[in-house]
CSV table of C-alpha atoms in Angstrom, one decimal:
chain,number,residue,atom,x,y,z
A,1077,UNK,CA,41.4,-30.7,-28.6
A,1078,UNK,CA,41.5,-27.5,-26.5
A,1079,UNK,CA,45.1,-28.2,-25.5
A,1080,UNK,CA,46.2,-28.7,-29.1
A,1081,UNK,CA,44.6,-25.5,-30.2
A,1082,UNK,CA,46.3,-23.6,-27.3
A,1083,UNK,CA,49.7,-25.1,-28.1
A,1084,UNK,CA,49.3,-24.2,-31.8
A,1085,UNK,CA,48.2,-20.7,-30.9
A,1086,UNK,CA,51.3,-20.1,-28.8
A,1087,UNK,CA,53.6,-21.6,-31.5
A,1088,UNK,CA,52.0,-19.4,-34.1
A,1089,UNK,CA,52.9,-16.3,-32.0
A,1090,UNK,CA,56.6,-17.3,-31.9
A,1091,UNK,CA,56.6,-18.0,-28.2
A,1092,UNK,CA,57.9,-21.2,-26.8
A,1093,UNK,CA,55.5,-23.4,-24.8
A,1094,UNK,CA,55.3,-22.2,-21.3
A,1095,UNK,CA,56.1,-18.5,-22.1
A,1096,UNK,CA,52.6,-17.1,-22.5
A,1097,UNK,CA,52.2,-13.3,-22.3
A,1098,UNK,CA,50.0,-12.6,-19.3
A,1099,UNK,CA,50.3,-8.8,-19.4
A,1100,UNK,CA,46.8,-7.3,-19.1
A,1101,UNK,CA,45.8,-3.7,-19.1
A,1102,UNK,CA,43.3,-4.1,-16.3
A,1103,UNK,CA,41.8,-0.6,-16.4
A,1104,UNK,CA,41.0,-1.0,-20.1
A,1105,UNK,CA,39.9,-4.6,-19.8
A,1106,UNK,CA,37.4,-3.8,-16.9
A,1107,UNK,CA,36.2,-0.6,-18.6
A,1108,UNK,CA,34.4,-2.7,-21.2
A,1109,UNK,CA,32.1,-4.0,-18.4
A,1110,UNK,CA,31.5,-0.7,-16.6
A,1111,UNK,CA,27.8,0.0,-16.0
A,1112,UNK,CA,26.8,3.2,-17.8
A,1113,UNK,CA,23.7,5.2,-17.2
A,1114,UNK,CA,22.2,7.5,-19.9
A,1115,UNK,CA,18.9,8.0,-18.0
A,1116,UNK,CA,18.6,9.6,-14.6
A,1117,UNK,CA,18.2,6.8,-12.0
A,1118,UNK,CA,15.0,7.5,-10.1
A,1119,UNK,CA,15.0,4.8,-7.4
A,1120,UNK,CA,17.6,3.2,-5.1
A,1121,UNK,CA,17.8,0.0,-7.1
A,1122,UNK,CA,18.6,1.9,-10.3
A,1123,UNK,CA,21.4,4.1,-8.7
A,1124,UNK,CA,25.1,4.1,-9.2
A,1125,UNK,CA,26.6,2.5,-6.1
A,1126,UNK,CA,29.9,2.6,-4.2
A,1127,UNK,CA,31.1,1.2,-0.9
A,1128,UNK,CA,33.7,-0.7,1.0
A,1129,UNK,CA,31.6,-3.2,2.8
A,1130,UNK,CA,31.0,-0.9,5.7
A,1131,UNK,CA,30.1,2.6,4.3
A,1132,UNK,CA,28.3,3.1,1.0
A,1133,UNK,CA,26.6,5.5,-1.2
A,1134,UNK,CA,24.0,5.6,-4.0
A,1135,UNK,CA,23.9,8.3,-6.7
A,1136,UNK,CA,20.5,9.0,-8.1
A,1137,UNK,CA,17.8,11.6,-8.6
A,1138,UNK,CA,16.1,13.2,-5.6
A,1139,UNK,CA,12.4,13.0,-5.0
A,1140,UNK,CA,11.8,15.9,-7.5
A,1141,UNK,CA,13.3,13.8,-10.3
A,1142,UNK,CA,15.8,16.4,-11.4
A,1143,UNK,CA,18.1,17.1,-8.5
A,1144,UNK,CA,21.2,15.0,-7.8
A,1145,UNK,CA,21.0,13.0,-4.6
A,1146,UNK,CA,23.7,10.9,-2.7
A,1147,UNK,CA,22.2,8.4,-0.3
A,1148,UNK,CA,24.6,7.4,2.5
A,1149,UNK,CA,24.4,4.1,4.4
A,1150,UNK,CA,26.5,2.0,6.8
A,1151,UNK,CA,26.3,-1.7,7.6
A,1152,UNK,CA,26.7,-0.8,11.3
A,1153,UNK,CA,23.3,0.9,11.5
A,1154,UNK,CA,20.5,-1.6,12.0
A,1155,UNK,CA,16.8,-1.5,12.8
A,1156,UNK,CA,16.7,-2.5,16.5
A,1157,UNK,CA,13.0,-2.8,17.0
A,1158,UNK,CA,12.1,-5.9,18.9
A,1159,UNK,CA,9.8,-8.5,17.4
A,1160,UNK,CA,6.2,-8.0,18.5
A,1161,UNK,CA,7.0,-4.4,19.6
A,1162,UNK,CA,5.6,-1.2,18.1
A,1163,UNK,CA,6.2,-0.8,14.4
A,1164,UNK,CA,7.9,-4.2,14.1
A,1165,UNK,CA,7.9,-6.0,10.8
A,1166,UNK,CA,6.0,-9.2,10.0
A,1167,UNK,CA,7.0,-12.0,10.2
A,1168,UNK,CA,8.8,-11.4,13.5
A,1169,UNK,CA,12.2,-13.0,13.1
A,1170,UNK,CA,15.3,-11.9,15.0
A,1171,UNK,CA,17.7,-13.3,12.4
A,1172,UNK,CA,16.1,-12.0,9.2
A,1173,UNK,CA,14.1,-9.0,10.4
A,1174,UNK,CA,16.8,-6.4,11.1
A,1175,UNK,CA,17.3,-4.3,7.9
A,1176,UNK,CA,20.0,-1.8,7.7
A,1177,UNK,CA,18.8,1.8,7.9
A,1178,UNK,CA,20.0,4.7,5.7
A,1179,UNK,CA,22.1,7.4,7.4
A,1180,UNK,CA,20.7,10.1,5.2
A,1181,UNK,CA,21.0,11.9,1.9
A,1182,UNK,CA,22.7,14.9,0.4
A,1183,UNK,CA,20.7,16.7,-2.3
A,1184,UNK,CA,22.2,19.2,-4.7
A,1185,UNK,CA,19.3,21.6,-4.6
A,1186,UNK,CA,18.9,24.5,-7.0
A,1187,UNK,CA,20.3,22.6,-10.0
A,1188,UNK,CA,17.8,20.9,-12.2
A,1189,UNK,CA,19.4,18.2,-14.4
A,1190,UNK,CA,18.4,18.0,-18.0
A,1191,UNK,CA,17.6,14.3,-18.4
A,1192,UNK,CA,18.8,14.3,-22.0
A,1193,UNK,CA,22.3,15.3,-21.0
A,1194,UNK,CA,22.7,12.9,-18.1
A,1195,UNK,CA,25.7,10.5,-18.2
A,1196,UNK,CA,27.0,8.4,-15.4
A,1197,UNK,CA,29.5,5.5,-15.1
A,1198,UNK,CA,30.5,3.1,-12.4
A,1199,UNK,CA,34.2,2.5,-13.0
A,1200,UNK,CA,34.9,-1.1,-11.9
A,1201,UNK,CA,38.7,-0.6,-11.9
A,1202,UNK,CA,38.7,2.3,-9.4
A,1203,UNK,CA,35.3,1.6,-7.8
A,1204,UNK,CA,34.0,5.1,-8.3
A,1205,UNK,CA,30.9,6.7,-9.8
A,1206,UNK,CA,31.5,9.6,-12.1
A,1207,UNK,CA,29.0,11.6,-14.1
A,1208,UNK,CA,27.9,14.8,-15.8
A,1209,UNK,CA,24.6,16.6,-16.4
A,1210,UNK,CA,23.6,20.0,-17.8
A,1211,UNK,CA,21.1,22.4,-16.3
A,1212,UNK,CA,17.6,21.9,-17.7
A,1213,UNK,CA,17.4,25.5,-18.9
A,1214,UNK,CA,21.1,25.9,-19.5
A,1215,UNK,CA,21.2,28.9,-17.2
A,1216,UNK,CA,23.5,27.2,-14.6
A,1217,UNK,CA,25.8,25.5,-17.0
A,1218,UNK,CA,26.7,21.9,-16.1
A,1219,UNK,CA,28.0,19.8,-13.2
A,1220,UNK,CA,30.3,16.9,-13.0
A,1221,UNK,CA,30.6,14.5,-10.0
A,1222,UNK,CA,32.8,11.8,-8.5
A,1223,UNK,CA,31.9,9.6,-5.6
A,1224,UNK,CA,34.0,6.8,-4.0
A,1225,UNK,CA,34.5,5.1,-0.7
A,1226,UNK,CA,37.9,4.7,0.8
A,1227,UNK,CA,38.9,1.0,0.3
A,1228,UNK,CA,40.3,0.4,3.7
A,1229,UNK,CA,37.6,-0.8,6.2
A,1230,UNK,CA,38.5,0.9,9.5
A,1231,UNK,CA,37.1,3.0,12.3
A,1232,UNK,CA,37.7,6.1,10.1
A,1233,UNK,CA,35.6,5.2,7.0
A,1234,UNK,CA,35.4,8.0,4.4
A,1235,UNK,CA,33.0,8.5,1.6
A,1236,UNK,CA,34.2,11.1,-0.8
A,1237,UNK,CA,31.8,13.1,-3.0
A,1238,UNK,CA,32.9,16.0,-5.2
A,1239,UNK,CA,30.7,18.1,-7.4
A,1240,UNK,CA,32.2,20.6,-9.9
A,1241,UNK,CA,30.4,23.3,-11.7
A,1242,UNK,CA,31.6,23.3,-15.4
């Protein structure tokens, strides 16, 4: 039944069997599934995320809830505390008890985001997080940001973050 419908569909478009049009506008197609934020992500698991399998970043609010923060991490940085040692986790297990550790965070201090103006998108086609937010009291205008990780996994990993005052 499915084969018959497919053949009829192709015949109805004027194409001969075996000459299907496979042209896809991938950026437009994938944009329909882009995650979009209209509320400021407060925790790491709500953040906009980018990475290349080695180096990564999370875009979210800082601890004050209104400053923009970029958390940076690497899959090469592990917790190396030995089982049974000081501050080790329970249960002690060498294979499952070695979480990755964050490298740090960059916080855009002095700009308080207005939560009602916050917009952020994770573009699946180009694997980048972009967003905008206005200042809470409108005195400092607005900002726009773009964050992405270079796609080539190498010894020279690069995480790019740009912030523009608008």
